[in-house]
mmCIF file of C-alpha atoms in Angstrom:
data_model
loop_
_atom_site.group_PDB
_atom_site.id
_atom_site.type_symbol
_atom_site.label_atom_id
_atom_site.label_comp_id
_atom_site.label_asym_id
_atom_site.label_seq_id
_atom_site.Cartn_x
_atom_site.Cartn_y
_atom_site.Cartn_z
ATOM 1 C CA MET A 111 -23.443 -110.557 -16.709
ATOM 2 C CA ILE A 112 -20.258 -112.145 -15.407
ATOM 3 C CA SER A 113 -18.554 -111.319 -18.705
ATOM 4 C CA PHE A 114 -18.792 -107.543 -18.229
ATOM 5 C CA VAL A 115 -19.679 -106.895 -14.556
ATOM 6 C CA ASP A 116 -17.287 -107.617 -11.698
ATOM 7 C CA PRO A 117 -18.817 -110.321 -9.457
ATOM 8 C CA LEU A 118 -18.277 -108.127 -6.395
ATOM 9 C CA VAL A 119 -20.472 -105.384 -7.867
ATOM 10 C CA THR A 120 -23.771 -105.754 -6.039
ATOM 11 C CA ASN A 121 -25.610 -102.735 -7.406
ATOM 12 C CA PHE A 122 -25.945 -103.635 -11.104
ATOM 13 C CA THR A 123 -29.712 -103.245 -11.353
ATOM 14 C CA VAL A 124 -32.435 -103.773 -13.904
ATOM 15 C CA VAL A 125 -32.078 -100.071 -14.732
ATOM 16 C CA ASP A 126 -28.418 -100.614 -15.663
ATOM 17 C CA PHE A 127 -29.405 -103.648 -17.729
ATOM 18 C CA ARG A 128 -32.118 -101.685 -19.527
ATOM 19 C CA ASN A 129 -29.773 -98.803 -20.355
ATOM 20 C CA LYS A 130 -27.125 -101.098 -21.835
ATOM 21 C CA ALA A 131 -29.604 -103.361 -23.645
ATOM 22 C CA THR A 132 -31.692 -100.569 -25.202
ATOM 23 C CA ALA A 133 -28.516 -98.971 -26.570
ATOM 24 C CA LEU A 134 -27.667 -102.254 -28.300
ATOM 25 C CA ILE A 135 -31.239 -102.685 -29.586
ATOM 26 C CA GLU A 136 -31.273 -99.193 -31.063
ATOM 27 C CA ASP A 137 -27.930 -99.871 -32.735
ATOM 28 C CA ILE A 138 -29.330 -103.079 -34.284
ATOM 29 C CA PHE A 139 -32.363 -101.175 -35.563
ATOM 30 C CA ALA A 140 -30.064 -98.497 -36.992
ATOM 31 C CA ARG A 141 -28.347 -101.219 -39.053
ATOM 32 C CA ASP A 142 -31.773 -102.265 -40.396
ATOM 33 C CA LYS A 143 -31.708 -105.554 -38.510
ATOM 34 C CA ILE A 144 -34.239 -107.185 -36.189
ATOM 35 C CA PRO A 145 -33.129 -107.537 -32.559
ATOM 36 C CA ILE A 146 -34.083 -110.775 -30.817
ATOM 37 C CA VAL A 147 -34.085 -110.871 -27.017
ATOM 38 C CA VAL A 148 -33.714 -114.411 -25.691
ATOM 39 C CA GLY A 149 -34.254 -115.346 -22.062
ATOM 40 C CA GLY A 150 -34.553 -115.418 -19.333
ATOM 41 C CA THR A 151 -35.590 -113.194 -16.506
ATOM 42 C CA ASN A 152 -38.976 -111.808 -17.564
ATOM 43 C CA TYR A 153 -38.691 -108.843 -15.209
ATOM 44 C CA TYR A 154 -35.678 -107.678 -17.208
ATOM 45 C CA ILE A 155 -37.432 -108.373 -20.524
ATOM 46 C CA GLU A 156 -40.407 -106.348 -19.311
ATOM 47 C CA SER A 157 -38.103 -103.360 -18.742
ATOM 48 C CA LEU A 158 -37.212 -103.502 -22.453
ATOM 49 C CA LEU A 159 -40.788 -103.849 -23.703
ATOM 50 C CA TRP A 160 -42.401 -101.075 -21.667
ATOM 51 C CA LYS A 161 -41.363 -97.735 -20.206
ATOM 52 C CA VAL A 162 -42.024 -98.937 -16.683
ATOM 53 C CA LEU A 163 -38.871 -98.137 -14.716
ATOM 54 C CA VAL A 164 -38.393 -94.897 -12.830
ATOM 55 C CA ASN A 165 -35.497 -92.620 -13.712
ATOM 56 C CA THR A 166 -34.616 -90.599 -10.625
ATOM 57 C CA GLY A 167 -32.408 -88.188 -12.526
ATOM 58 C CA SER A 168 -29.523 -88.516 -10.091
ATOM 59 C CA GLU A 169 -27.641 -91.405 -8.576
ATOM 60 C CA VAL A 170 -26.400 -91.028 -5.027
ATOM 61 C CA LYS A 171 -23.343 -93.261 -4.972
ATOM 62 C CA THR A 172 -20.191 -93.740 -2.962
ATOM 63 C CA SER A 173 -17.012 -95.580 -3.923
ATOM 64 C CA VAL A 174 -15.364 -98.491 -2.157
ATOM 65 C CA GLN A 175 -12.329 -100.583 -3.040
ATOM 66 C CA GLY A 176 -13.321 -103.745 -4.900
ATOM 67 C CA HIS A 177 -11.727 -106.681 -6.671
ATOM 68 C CA GLN A 178 -10.980 -104.637 -9.773
ATOM 69 C CA GLY A 179 -10.569 -101.169 -8.305
ATOM 70 C CA GLN A 180 -13.305 -98.757 -7.291
ATOM 71 C CA ILE A 181 -16.818 -100.179 -6.916
ATOM 72 C CA THR A 182 -19.853 -97.959 -6.485
ATOM 73 C CA THR A 183 -22.650 -98.566 -4.041
ATOM 74 C CA ASP A 184 -25.927 -96.734 -4.345
ATOM 75 C CA LYS A 185 -28.475 -95.241 -1.991
ATOM 76 C CA LYS A 186 -30.714 -98.297 -2.169
ATOM 77 C CA LEU A 187 -28.034 -100.576 -0.727
ATOM 78 C CA GLU A 188 -27.443 -98.129 2.102
ATOM 79 C CA LEU A 189 -31.169 -98.052 2.865
ATOM 80 C CA GLU A 190 -31.381 -101.847 2.885
ATOM 81 C CA THR A 191 -29.036 -101.946 5.877
ATOM 82 C CA LEU A 192 -31.724 -100.306 8.006
ATOM 83 C CA ASP A 193 -34.452 -102.082 9.958
ATOM 84 C CA SER A 194 -37.484 -103.099 7.869
ATOM 85 C CA HIS A 195 -40.009 -101.354 10.101
ATOM 86 C CA GLU A 196 -37.924 -98.165 10.208
ATOM 87 C CA LEU A 197 -37.744 -98.168 6.415
ATOM 88 C CA HIS A 198 -41.488 -98.684 6.068
ATOM 89 C CA ALA A 199 -42.214 -95.919 8.580
ATOM 90 C CA ARG A 200 -40.000 -93.502 6.633
ATOM 91 C CA LEU A 201 -41.747 -94.413 3.388
ATOM 92 C CA LYS A 202 -45.141 -93.949 5.002
ATOM 93 C CA ASN A 203 -44.186 -90.381 5.916
ATOM 94 C CA VAL A 204 -43.217 -89.374 2.363
ATOM 95 C CA ASP A 205 -45.349 -91.728 0.213
ATOM 96 C CA PRO A 206 -48.239 -93.200 2.241
ATOM 97 C CA GLU A 207 -49.975 -94.539 -0.875
ATOM 98 C CA MET A 208 -46.967 -96.642 -1.885
ATOM 99 C CA ALA A 209 -46.323 -97.686 1.728
ATOM 100 C CA ALA A 210 -49.871 -99.075 1.887
ATOM 101 C CA LYS A 211 -49.138 -101.268 -1.156
ATOM 102 C CA LEU A 212 -45.838 -102.707 0.098
ATOM 103 C CA HIS A 213 -45.342 -105.251 2.853
ATOM 104 C CA PRO A 214 -43.116 -103.916 5.673
ATOM 105 C CA HIS A 215 -40.879 -106.971 5.291
ATOM 106 C CA ASP A 216 -40.347 -106.396 1.557
ATOM 107 C CA LYS A 217 -37.192 -104.432 2.262
ATOM 108 C CA ARG A 218 -36.013 -104.231 -1.329
ATOM 109 C CA LYS A 219 -39.148 -102.619 -2.719
ATOM 110 C CA VAL A 220 -39.545 -100.325 0.290
ATOM 111 C CA ALA A 221 -35.913 -99.215 -0.031
ATOM 112 C CA ARG A 222 -36.351 -98.672 -3.781
ATOM 113 C CA SER A 223 -39.393 -96.436 -3.241
ATOM 114 C CA LEU A 224 -37.506 -94.438 -0.631
ATOM 115 C CA GLN A 225 -34.547 -94.177 -2.986
ATOM 116 C CA VAL A 226 -36.792 -92.791 -5.727
ATOM 117 C CA PHE A 227 -38.109 -90.085 -3.428
ATOM 118 C CA GLU A 228 -34.760 -89.149 -1.895
ATOM 119 C CA GLU A 229 -32.985 -88.919 -5.255
ATOM 120 C CA SER A 230 -35.741 -87.154 -7.209
ATOM 121 C CA GLY A 231 -37.771 -85.305 -4.602
ATOM 122 C CA ILE A 232 -40.904 -86.867 -6.128
ATOM 123 C CA SER A 233 -42.781 -89.782 -4.602
ATOM 124 C CA HIS A 234 -42.682 -93.161 -6.320
ATOM 125 C CA THR A 235 -46.476 -93.042 -6.579
ATOM 126 C CA GLU A 236 -46.342 -89.762 -8.488
ATOM 127 C CA HIS A 237 -43.678 -91.079 -10.867
ATOM 128 C CA LEU A 238 -45.878 -94.081 -11.714
ATOM 129 C CA ARG A 239 -48.955 -91.893 -12.118
ATOM 130 C CA ARG A 240 -47.117 -89.729 -14.650
ATOM 131 C CA GLN A 241 -46.054 -92.830 -16.584
ATOM 132 C CA GLN A 242 -49.600 -94.125 -16.719
ATOM 133 C CA GLU A 243 -50.926 -90.772 -17.988
ATOM 134 C CA GLU A 244 -48.459 -90.665 -20.894
ATOM 135 C CA GLU A 245 -49.771 -91.389 -24.373
ATOM 136 C CA GLY A 246 -49.895 -95.161 -24.746
ATOM 137 C CA GLY A 247 -49.609 -95.703 -21.008
ATOM 138 C CA GLY A 248 -51.625 -98.263 -19.081
ATOM 139 C CA PRO A 249 -52.519 -99.378 -15.551
ATOM 140 C CA LEU A 250 -49.088 -100.973 -15.028
ATOM 141 C CA GLY A 251 -46.968 -98.148 -16.357
ATOM 142 C CA GLY A 252 -45.859 -96.359 -19.508
ATOM 143 C CA ALA A 253 -46.143 -97.039 -23.209
ATOM 144 C CA LEU A 254 -44.396 -99.695 -25.258
ATOM 145 C CA ARG A 255 -40.761 -98.777 -25.826
ATOM 146 C CA PHE A 256 -40.476 -100.121 -29.396
ATOM 147 C CA PRO A 257 -43.207 -100.504 -32.065
ATOM 148 C CA HIS A 258 -44.663 -103.870 -33.090
ATOM 149 C CA PRO A 259 -42.974 -106.220 -30.597
ATOM 150 C CA CYS A 260 -43.750 -109.928 -30.747
ATOM 151 C CA ILE A 261 -43.412 -112.476 -27.945
ATOM 152 C CA LEU A 262 -42.795 -116.162 -28.696
ATOM 153 C CA TRP A 263 -43.509 -118.133 -25.528
ATOM 154 C CA LEU A 264 -41.969 -121.609 -25.482
ATOM 155 C CA HIS A 265 -43.929 -123.627 -22.957
ATOM 156 C CA SER A 266 -44.083 -127.277 -21.948
ATOM 157 C CA ASP A 267 -46.009 -129.735 -19.846
ATOM 158 C CA GLN A 268 -44.786 -129.135 -16.283
ATOM 159 C CA GLU A 269 -43.852 -132.739 -15.512
ATOM 160 C CA VAL A 270 -41.902 -133.040 -18.733
ATOM 161 C CA LEU A 271 -40.192 -129.727 -18.014
ATOM 162 C CA ASN A 272 -39.257 -130.810 -14.486
ATOM 163 C CA THR A 273 -37.636 -133.971 -15.841
ATOM 164 C CA ARG A 274 -35.623 -131.921 -18.327
ATOM 165 C CA LEU A 275 -34.537 -129.455 -15.663
ATOM 166 C CA CYS A 276 -33.273 -132.255 -13.403
ATOM 167 C CA ALA A 277 -31.409 -133.809 -16.314
ATOM 168 C CA ARG A 278 -29.867 -130.435 -17.107
ATOM 169 C CA VAL A 279 -28.553 -130.082 -13.546
ATOM 170 C CA ASP A 280 -26.992 -133.563 -13.781
ATOM 171 C CA GLU A 281 -25.399 -132.580 -17.077
ATOM 172 C CA MET A 282 -24.032 -129.368 -15.545
ATOM 173 C CA ILE A 283 -22.425 -131.426 -12.762
ATOM 174 C CA GLU A 284 -20.833 -133.742 -15.328
ATOM 175 C CA MET A 285 -19.502 -130.762 -17.290
ATOM 176 C CA GLY A 286 -17.629 -129.308 -14.311
ATOM 177 C CA LEU A 287 -20.085 -127.212 -12.309
ATOM 178 C CA LEU A 288 -18.483 -128.162 -8.976
ATOM 179 C CA LYS A 289 -15.013 -127.029 -10.037
ATOM 180 C CA GLU A 290 -16.475 -123.768 -11.316
ATOM 181 C CA LEU A 291 -18.270 -123.240 -8.003
ATOM 182 C CA GLN A 292 -15.153 -123.998 -5.971
ATOM 183 C CA ASP A 293 -13.015 -121.618 -8.044
ATOM 184 C CA PHE A 294 -15.618 -118.865 -7.823
ATOM 185 C CA HIS A 295 -16.003 -119.404 -4.098
ATOM 186 C CA LYS A 296 -12.238 -119.147 -3.528
ATOM 187 C CA ARG A 297 -11.788 -116.076 -5.747
ATOM 188 C CA TYR A 298 -14.755 -114.053 -4.533
ATOM 189 C CA ASN A 299 -16.986 -115.538 -1.873
ATOM 190 C CA GLU A 300 -14.455 -116.447 0.828
ATOM 191 C CA LYS A 301 -13.456 -112.784 1.136
ATOM 192 C CA VAL A 302 -17.076 -111.638 1.413
ATOM 193 C CA ILE A 303 -17.863 -114.243 4.077
ATOM 194 C CA ALA A 304 -14.755 -113.316 6.094
ATOM 195 C CA GLN A 305 -15.396 -109.561 5.892
ATOM 196 C CA SER A 306 -19.109 -109.111 6.399
ATOM 197 C CA GLY A 307 -20.913 -112.422 6.140
ATOM 198 C CA GLN A 308 -22.886 -113.608 3.135
ATOM 199 C CA ASP A 309 -26.676 -113.423 2.859
ATOM 200 C CA TYR A 310 -26.818 -114.265 -0.875
ATOM 201 C CA GLN A 311 -29.279 -111.419 -1.448
ATOM 202 C CA HIS A 312 -27.316 -109.135 -3.777
ATOM 203 C CA GLY A 313 -25.503 -109.248 -7.083
ATOM 204 C CA ILE A 314 -24.364 -112.489 -8.673
ATOM 205 C CA PHE A 315 -24.482 -114.257 -5.305
ATOM 206 C CA GLN A 316 -28.295 -114.366 -5.354
ATOM 207 C CA SER A 317 -28.383 -116.370 -8.580
ATOM 208 C CA ILE A 318 -29.625 -119.948 -8.550
ATOM 209 C CA GLY A 319 -26.810 -122.477 -8.556
ATOM 210 C CA PHE A 320 -24.458 -120.926 -6.031
ATOM 211 C CA LYS A 321 -26.077 -120.355 -2.657
ATOM 212 C CA GLU A 322 -27.530 -123.876 -2.711
ATOM 213 C CA PHE A 323 -23.986 -125.200 -2.236
ATOM 214 C CA HIS A 324 -22.980 -122.795 0.559
ATOM 215 C CA GLU A 325 -22.758 -125.400 3.312
ATOM 216 C CA TYR A 326 -20.827 -127.768 1.041
ATOM 217 C CA LEU A 327 -18.349 -125.091 -0.018
ATOM 218 C CA VAL A 328 -17.595 -123.642 3.434
ATOM 219 C CA THR A 329 -17.347 -126.910 5.387
ATOM 220 C CA LYS A 330 -16.133 -129.589 2.949
ATOM 221 C CA ASP A 331 -12.501 -129.319 4.146
ATOM 222 C CA ASN A 332 -13.527 -130.066 7.739
ATOM 223 C CA LYS A 333 -15.926 -132.957 7.126
ATOM 224 C CA SER A 334 -15.579 -136.661 6.535
ATOM 225 C CA SER A 335 -15.963 -137.964 2.989
ATOM 226 C CA GLU A 336 -19.422 -139.320 3.855
ATOM 227 C CA GLN A 337 -20.549 -135.951 5.231
ATOM 228 C CA VAL A 338 -19.113 -134.100 2.236
ATOM 229 C CA GLU A 339 -20.999 -136.389 -0.150
ATOM 230 C CA MET A 340 -24.187 -135.880 1.826
ATOM 231 C CA LEU A 341 -23.806 -132.072 1.662
ATOM 232 C CA LEU A 342 -23.059 -132.288 -2.061
ATOM 233 C CA GLN A 343 -26.202 -134.317 -2.765
ATOM 234 C CA LYS A 344 -28.190 -131.919 -0.605
ATOM 235 C CA GLY A 345 -26.928 -128.996 -2.713
ATOM 236 C CA ILE A 346 -27.708 -130.789 -5.973
ATOM 237 C CA GLU A 347 -31.248 -131.586 -4.837
ATOM 238 C CA ALA A 348 -31.761 -127.987 -3.672
ATOM 239 C CA LEU A 349 -30.564 -126.737 -7.064
ATOM 240 C CA LYS A 350 -33.056 -128.959 -8.876
ATOM 241 C CA GLN A 351 -35.939 -127.855 -6.674
ATOM 242 C CA ARG A 352 -35.082 -124.158 -6.974
ATOM 243 C CA THR A 353 -34.768 -124.436 -10.748
ATOM 244 C CA GLN A 354 -38.197 -126.074 -11.040
ATOM 245 C CA LYS A 355 -39.729 -123.462 -8.757
ATOM 246 C CA TYR A 356 -38.173 -120.661 -10.799
ATOM 247 C CA ALA A 357 -39.520 -122.150 -14.045
ATOM 248 C CA LYS A 358 -43.044 -122.145 -12.598
ATOM 249 C CA LYS A 359 -42.597 -118.551 -11.471
ATOM 250 C CA GLN A 360 -41.504 -117.485 -14.940
ATOM 251 C CA ASN A 361 -44.534 -119.143 -16.524
ATOM 252 C CA LYS A 362 -46.825 -117.354 -14.080
ATOM 253 C CA TRP A 363 -45.087 -114.093 -14.933
ATOM 254 C CA VAL A 364 -45.872 -114.569 -18.627
ATOM 255 C CA GLN A 365 -49.485 -115.361 -17.826
ATOM 256 C CA ASN A 366 -50.065 -112.537 -15.341
ATOM 257 C CA ARG A 367 -47.806 -109.753 -16.631
ATOM 258 C CA PHE A 368 -47.995 -110.368 -20.378
ATOM 259 C CA LEU A 369 -51.146 -112.327 -21.222
ATOM 260 C CA LYS A 370 -53.405 -110.787 -18.576
ATOM 261 C CA ARG A 371 -51.832 -107.343 -18.671
ATOM 262 C CA PRO A 372 -54.578 -104.694 -18.605
ATOM 263 C CA GLY A 373 -54.634 -101.923 -21.169
ATOM 264 C CA ALA A 374 -54.167 -101.686 -24.917
ATOM 265 C CA ASN A 375 -50.372 -101.571 -25.012
ATOM 266 C CA VAL A 376 -49.854 -105.342 -24.868
ATOM 267 C CA PRO A 377 -47.812 -107.195 -27.518
ATOM 268 C CA SER A 378 -49.139 -110.354 -29.129
ATOM 269 C CA VAL A 379 -47.998 -113.523 -27.358
ATOM 270 C CA TYR A 380 -47.739 -116.704 -29.442
ATOM 271 C CA GLY A 381 -47.503 -120.027 -27.592
ATOM 272 C CA LEU A 382 -45.167 -122.677 -28.969
ATOM 273 C CA ASP A 383 -45.422 -126.100 -27.312
ATOM 274 C CA VAL A 384 -42.001 -127.712 -26.773
ATOM 275 C CA THR A 385 -43.236 -130.735 -24.810
ATOM 276 C CA ASP A 386 -42.408 -133.121 -27.650
ATOM 277 C CA THR A 387 -38.927 -132.216 -28.888
ATOM 278 C CA SER A 388 -39.177 -134.759 -31.703
ATOM 279 C CA ALA A 389 -41.808 -132.451 -33.243
ATOM 280 C CA TRP A 390 -39.614 -129.345 -32.904
ATOM 281 C CA ASP A 391 -39.683 -128.366 -36.587
ATOM 282 C CA LYS A 392 -43.436 -128.800 -36.868
ATOM 283 C CA CYS A 393 -44.526 -127.335 -33.532
ATOM 284 C CA VAL A 394 -41.857 -124.707 -32.896
ATOM 285 C CA LEU A 395 -39.470 -123.762 -35.704
ATOM 286 C CA SER A 396 -41.886 -123.565 -38.665
ATOM 287 C CA PRO A 397 -44.616 -121.644 -36.778
ATOM 288 C CA ALA A 398 -42.022 -119.233 -35.352
ATOM 289 C CA ILE A 399 -40.591 -118.466 -38.801
ATOM 290 C CA GLN A 400 -44.075 -117.949 -40.231
ATOM 291 C CA ILE A 401 -45.086 -115.623 -37.383
ATOM 292 C CA VAL A 402 -41.998 -113.419 -37.634
ATOM 293 C CA SER A 403 -42.058 -113.349 -41.451
ATOM 294 C CA SER A 404 -45.716 -112.294 -41.499
ATOM 295 C CA MET A 405 -45.170 -109.522 -38.966
ATOM 296 C CA LEU A 406 -42.204 -108.172 -40.935
ATOM 297 C CA GLN A 407 -44.465 -107.977 -43.986
ATOM 298 C CA GLY A 408 -47.237 -106.336 -42.023
ATOM 299 C CA LEU A 409 -49.512 -109.357 -42.402
ATOM 300 C CA PRO A 410 -51.402 -111.271 -39.698
ATOM 301 C CA PRO A 411 -49.733 -114.631 -38.902
ATOM 302 C CA ILE A 412 -51.600 -117.842 -39.558
ATOM 303 C CA MET A 413 -51.295 -118.793 -35.886
ATOM 304 C CA LYS A 414 -53.509 -116.774 -33.586
ATOM 305 C CA PRO A 415 -51.995 -115.151 -30.489
ATOM 306 C CA ILE A 416 -53.047 -116.406 -27.081
ATOM 307 C CA GLN A 417 -56.115 -114.561 -25.844
ATOM 308 C CA ILE A 418 -56.706 -114.281 -22.102
ATOM 309 C CA SER A 419 -58.895 -111.483 -20.821
ATOM 310 C CA SER A 420 -57.401 -109.421 -18.036
ATOM 311 C CA ASP A 421 -59.148 -109.140 -14.696
ATOM 312 C CA ASN A 422 -59.215 -105.396 -14.091
ATOM 313 C CA SER A 423 -61.169 -105.879 -10.869
ATOM 314 C CA GLU A 424 -58.244 -107.613 -9.190
ATOM 315 C CA ASN A 425 -56.127 -105.325 -7.038
ATOM 316 C CA LYS A 426 -52.584 -106.667 -6.819
ATOM 317 C CA ARG A 427 -51.546 -103.999 -4.322
ATOM 318 C CA SER A 428 -54.424 -104.106 -1.853
ATOM 319 C CA SER A 429 -53.288 -104.334 1.767
ATOM 320 C CA ARG A 430 -55.111 -106.371 4.414
ATOM 321 C CA LEU A 431 -54.255 -107.306 7.975
ATOM 322 C CA CYS A 432 -55.226 -110.781 9.175
ATOM 323 C CA ASP A 433 -55.690 -110.241 12.912
ATOM 324 C CA LEU A 434 -55.955 -113.964 13.479
ATOM 325 C CA CYS A 435 -52.541 -114.717 11.922
ATOM 326 C CA ASN A 436 -51.011 -111.292 12.653
ATOM 327 C CA ARG A 437 -49.930 -110.969 9.018
ATOM 328 C CA ILE A 438 -50.164 -108.217 6.416
ATOM 329 C CA ILE A 439 -51.304 -109.605 3.055
ATOM 330 C CA ILE A 440 -50.699 -107.675 -0.163
ATOM 331 C CA GLY A 441 -52.953 -108.333 -3.167
ATOM 332 C CA ASP A 442 -56.470 -109.703 -3.692
ATOM 333 C CA ARG A 443 -55.220 -113.035 -5.017
ATOM 334 C CA GLU A 444 -52.769 -113.445 -2.140
ATOM 335 C CA TRP A 445 -55.551 -112.680 0.359
ATOM 336 C CA ALA A 446 -57.840 -115.268 -1.232
ATOM 337 C CA ALA A 447 -55.026 -117.823 -1.049
ATOM 338 C CA HIS A 448 -54.265 -116.902 2.566
ATOM 339 C CA ILE A 449 -57.795 -117.377 3.877
ATOM 340 C CA LYS A 450 -57.859 -120.808 2.190
ATOM 341 C CA SER A 451 -54.464 -121.827 3.568
ATOM 342 C CA LYS A 452 -54.021 -124.631 6.106
ATOM 343 C CA SER A 453 -52.313 -122.352 8.628
ATOM 344 C CA HIS A 454 -55.187 -119.846 8.555
ATOM 345 C CA HIS A 455 -57.775 -122.617 8.905
ATOM 346 C CA ALA A 456 -55.846 -124.120 11.827
ATOM 347 C CA LYS A 457 -55.768 -120.773 13.640
ATOM 348 C CA THR A 458 -59.470 -120.287 12.883
ATOM 349 C CA ARG A 459 -60.315 -123.667 14.424
ATOM 350 C CA ARG A 460 -58.238 -122.901 17.527
ATOM 351 C CA LYS A 461 -59.964 -119.545 17.851
ATOM 352 C CA LEU A 462 -63.407 -121.143 17.594
ATOM 353 C CA GLU A 463 -62.457 -123.732 20.219
ATOM 354 C CA GLU A 464 -61.242 -121.001 22.555
ATOM 355 C CA ASP A 465 -64.440 -119.000 22.027
ATOM 356 C CA ARG A 466 -66.603 -122.058 22.713
ATOM 357 C CA GLY A 467 -64.627 -122.762 25.873
ATOM 358 C CA ASN A 468 -65.063 -119.185 27.043
ATOM 359 C CA ALA A 469 -68.767 -119.411 26.192
ATOM 360 C CA GLU A 470 -69.159 -122.464 28.392
ATOM 361 C CA LYS A 471 -67.405 -120.692 31.247
ATOM 362 C CA ARG A 472 -69.681 -117.665 30.915
ATOM 363 C CA LYS A 473 -72.704 -119.930 30.711
ATOM 364 C CA MET A 474 -71.742 -121.769 33.900
ATOM 365 C CA GLY A 475 -70.821 -118.599 35.777
ATOM 366 C CA PRO A 476 -74.361 -117.218 36.348
ATOM 367 C CA SER A 477 -75.643 -120.666 37.440
ATOM 368 C CA SER A 478 -73.044 -120.813 40.181
ATOM 369 C CA ASP A 479 -74.088 -117.328 41.324
ATOM 370 C CA ALA A 480 -77.730 -118.396 41.421
ATOM 371 C CA GLU A 481 -76.953 -121.484 43.486
ATOM 372 C CA SER A 482 -74.965 -119.376 45.970
ATOM 373 C CA LEU A 483 -77.848 -116.918 46.227
ATOM 374 C CA MET A 484 -80.386 -119.684 46.864
ATOM 375 C CA GLN A 485 -78.197 -121.267 49.504
ATOM 376 C CA ALA A 486 -77.810 -117.903 51.226
ATOM 377 C CA LEU A 487 -81.546 -117.268 51.189
ATOM 378 C CA GLU A 488 -82.404 -120.767 52.368
ATOM 379 C CA GLY A 489 -80.011 -120.380 55.262
ATOM 380 C CA THR A 490 -81.834 -117.238 56.512
ATOM 381 C CA SER A 491 -84.737 -117.460 59.002
ATOM 382 C CA HIS A 492 -87.935 -115.693 57.907
ATOM 383 C CA SER A 493 -91.528 -115.376 59.000
ATOM 384 C CA ASP A 494 -94.138 -117.066 56.834
ATOM 385 C CA THR A 495 -95.098 -113.785 55.159
ATOM 386 C CA SER A 496 -91.581 -112.654 54.587
ATOM 387 C CA CYS A 497 -90.683 -116.132 53.425
ATOM 388 C CA VAL A 498 -93.243 -115.934 50.635
ATOM 389 C CA CYS A 499 -91.912 -112.537 49.605
ATOM 390 C CA ASP A 500 -88.338 -113.776 49.817
ATOM 391 C CA MET A 501 -89.157 -116.849 47.755
ATOM 392 C CA GLN A 502 -90.767 -114.616 45.124
ATOM 393 C CA GLU A 503 -87.732 -112.357 45.194
ATOM 394 C CA LYS A 504 -85.563 -115.437 44.997
ATOM 395 C CA ARG A 505 -87.419 -116.619 41.899
ATOM 396 C CA VAL A 506 -87.121 -113.161 40.343
ATOM 397 C CA CYS A 507 -83.372 -113.076 40.952
ATOM 398 C CA THR A 508 -82.915 -116.537 39.507
ATOM 399 C CA HIS A 509 -85.021 -115.674 36.478
ATOM 400 C CA HIS A 510 -83.047 -112.463 35.956
ATOM 401 C CA ILE A 511 -79.769 -114.324 36.119
ATOM 402 C CA ASN A 512 -80.877 -117.032 33.696
ATOM 403 C CA SER A 513 -82.231 -114.400 31.288
ATOM 404 C CA THR A 514 -78.901 -112.595 31.363
ATOM 405 C CA ALA A 515 -77.120 -115.875 30.640
ATOM 406 C CA ASP A 516 -79.450 -116.534 27.678
ATOM 407 C CA ILE A 517 -78.733 -113.069 26.260
ATOM 408 C CA GLN A 518 -74.990 -113.573 26.641
ATOM 409 C CA ASN A 519 -75.218 -117.023 25.081
ATOM 410 C CA ASN A 520 -77.244 -115.760 22.102
ATOM 411 C CA SER A 521 -74.768 -112.912 21.573
ATOM 412 C CA LEU A 522 -71.892 -115.394 21.653
ATOM 413 C CA LYS A 523 -73.581 -117.648 19.109
ATOM 414 C CA GLN A 524 -73.963 -114.664 16.774
ATOM 415 C CA THR A 525 -70.272 -113.792 17.225
ATOM 416 C CA LEU A 526 -69.211 -117.387 16.456
ATOM 417 C CA SER A 527 -71.500 -117.377 13.402
ATOM 418 C CA ASP A 528 -69.838 -114.171 12.160
ATOM 419 C CA ILE A 529 -66.387 -115.712 12.622
ATOM 420 C CA GLN A 530 -67.368 -118.867 10.752
#
């Protein structure tokens, strides 16, 4: 996007990408050619495959002076400057159903839902419901945008992929990545840092490969050569780790949003294994050509698409509050992962230990009261007759106290059993 969007533009969204890309795709179709989308960010590819994005009908924008003249900022960016809890409270007032599905700290999505309502007058939930009810729509949104799409998924063994990704970063360094970063930092980022600070959350600045070198770029002129080298290696290692993490995320996206997508409007996904690059022609190129050629002729390819049944029972937007951890968890899968997490188990153990300690204190409390009562009675002078009655009363009181302690103890055991 650097080639046609000014780096200081922070509000070029997936909607803008979709509008520009679909225009190009339709032009390619008009010339009786087959468009091929290669990438990349699967969220953006998804916006081309399905009618899933919300058109608000109006864009509330203001203009500010940028690197290349006037730059527009939209309502969403203005909303993101507000406090997270204030944003979530505002969304809850106008779209409680969507607010229940979004974490209060997910400022971007909360701001987007508010933007949809404020620009269209219709709640985000209602927009999505209308999409789903369209012909060809499904649980995750509207119908397929273009007929007969085909997805070729190039996948690899994770360890092999990680090795390749690290080697690619090293190659990028050798080819001049550092000079490119330094030039970009001087031309664009220094001004942003000086004016308003840099959180690397918007526009090109959020991309992998830039923010990882922030400390190196802003302090290298004031550090010793040893410190500069240390910061450089730290940035390189961070870049490798982030790249590997992103690759895993993209694979999960294919599995969860494409392969397991509920509904009938799901394109065929063909898996091509690129683990062994020496077998590229056999395992990748030849099957890909055969698949595309068959589909163009209206014939079923020899290779079968990947079949993974979707789990329609899983709610990805369920909202639960973990009182123990004081956290809001969104999604059934995320909740299952949370209750199995080490942090949750640690808090559970501490809670059980506290409850057992309190149980022991409650158990010892009545005994102390009974001993005090017996001492008080034994210290009182009585006649023989009254002494018998007092001793009986004393036994009754002690029995009553011990019975109460047993009831409390049994109740506590049940509570601990429920917690466990």
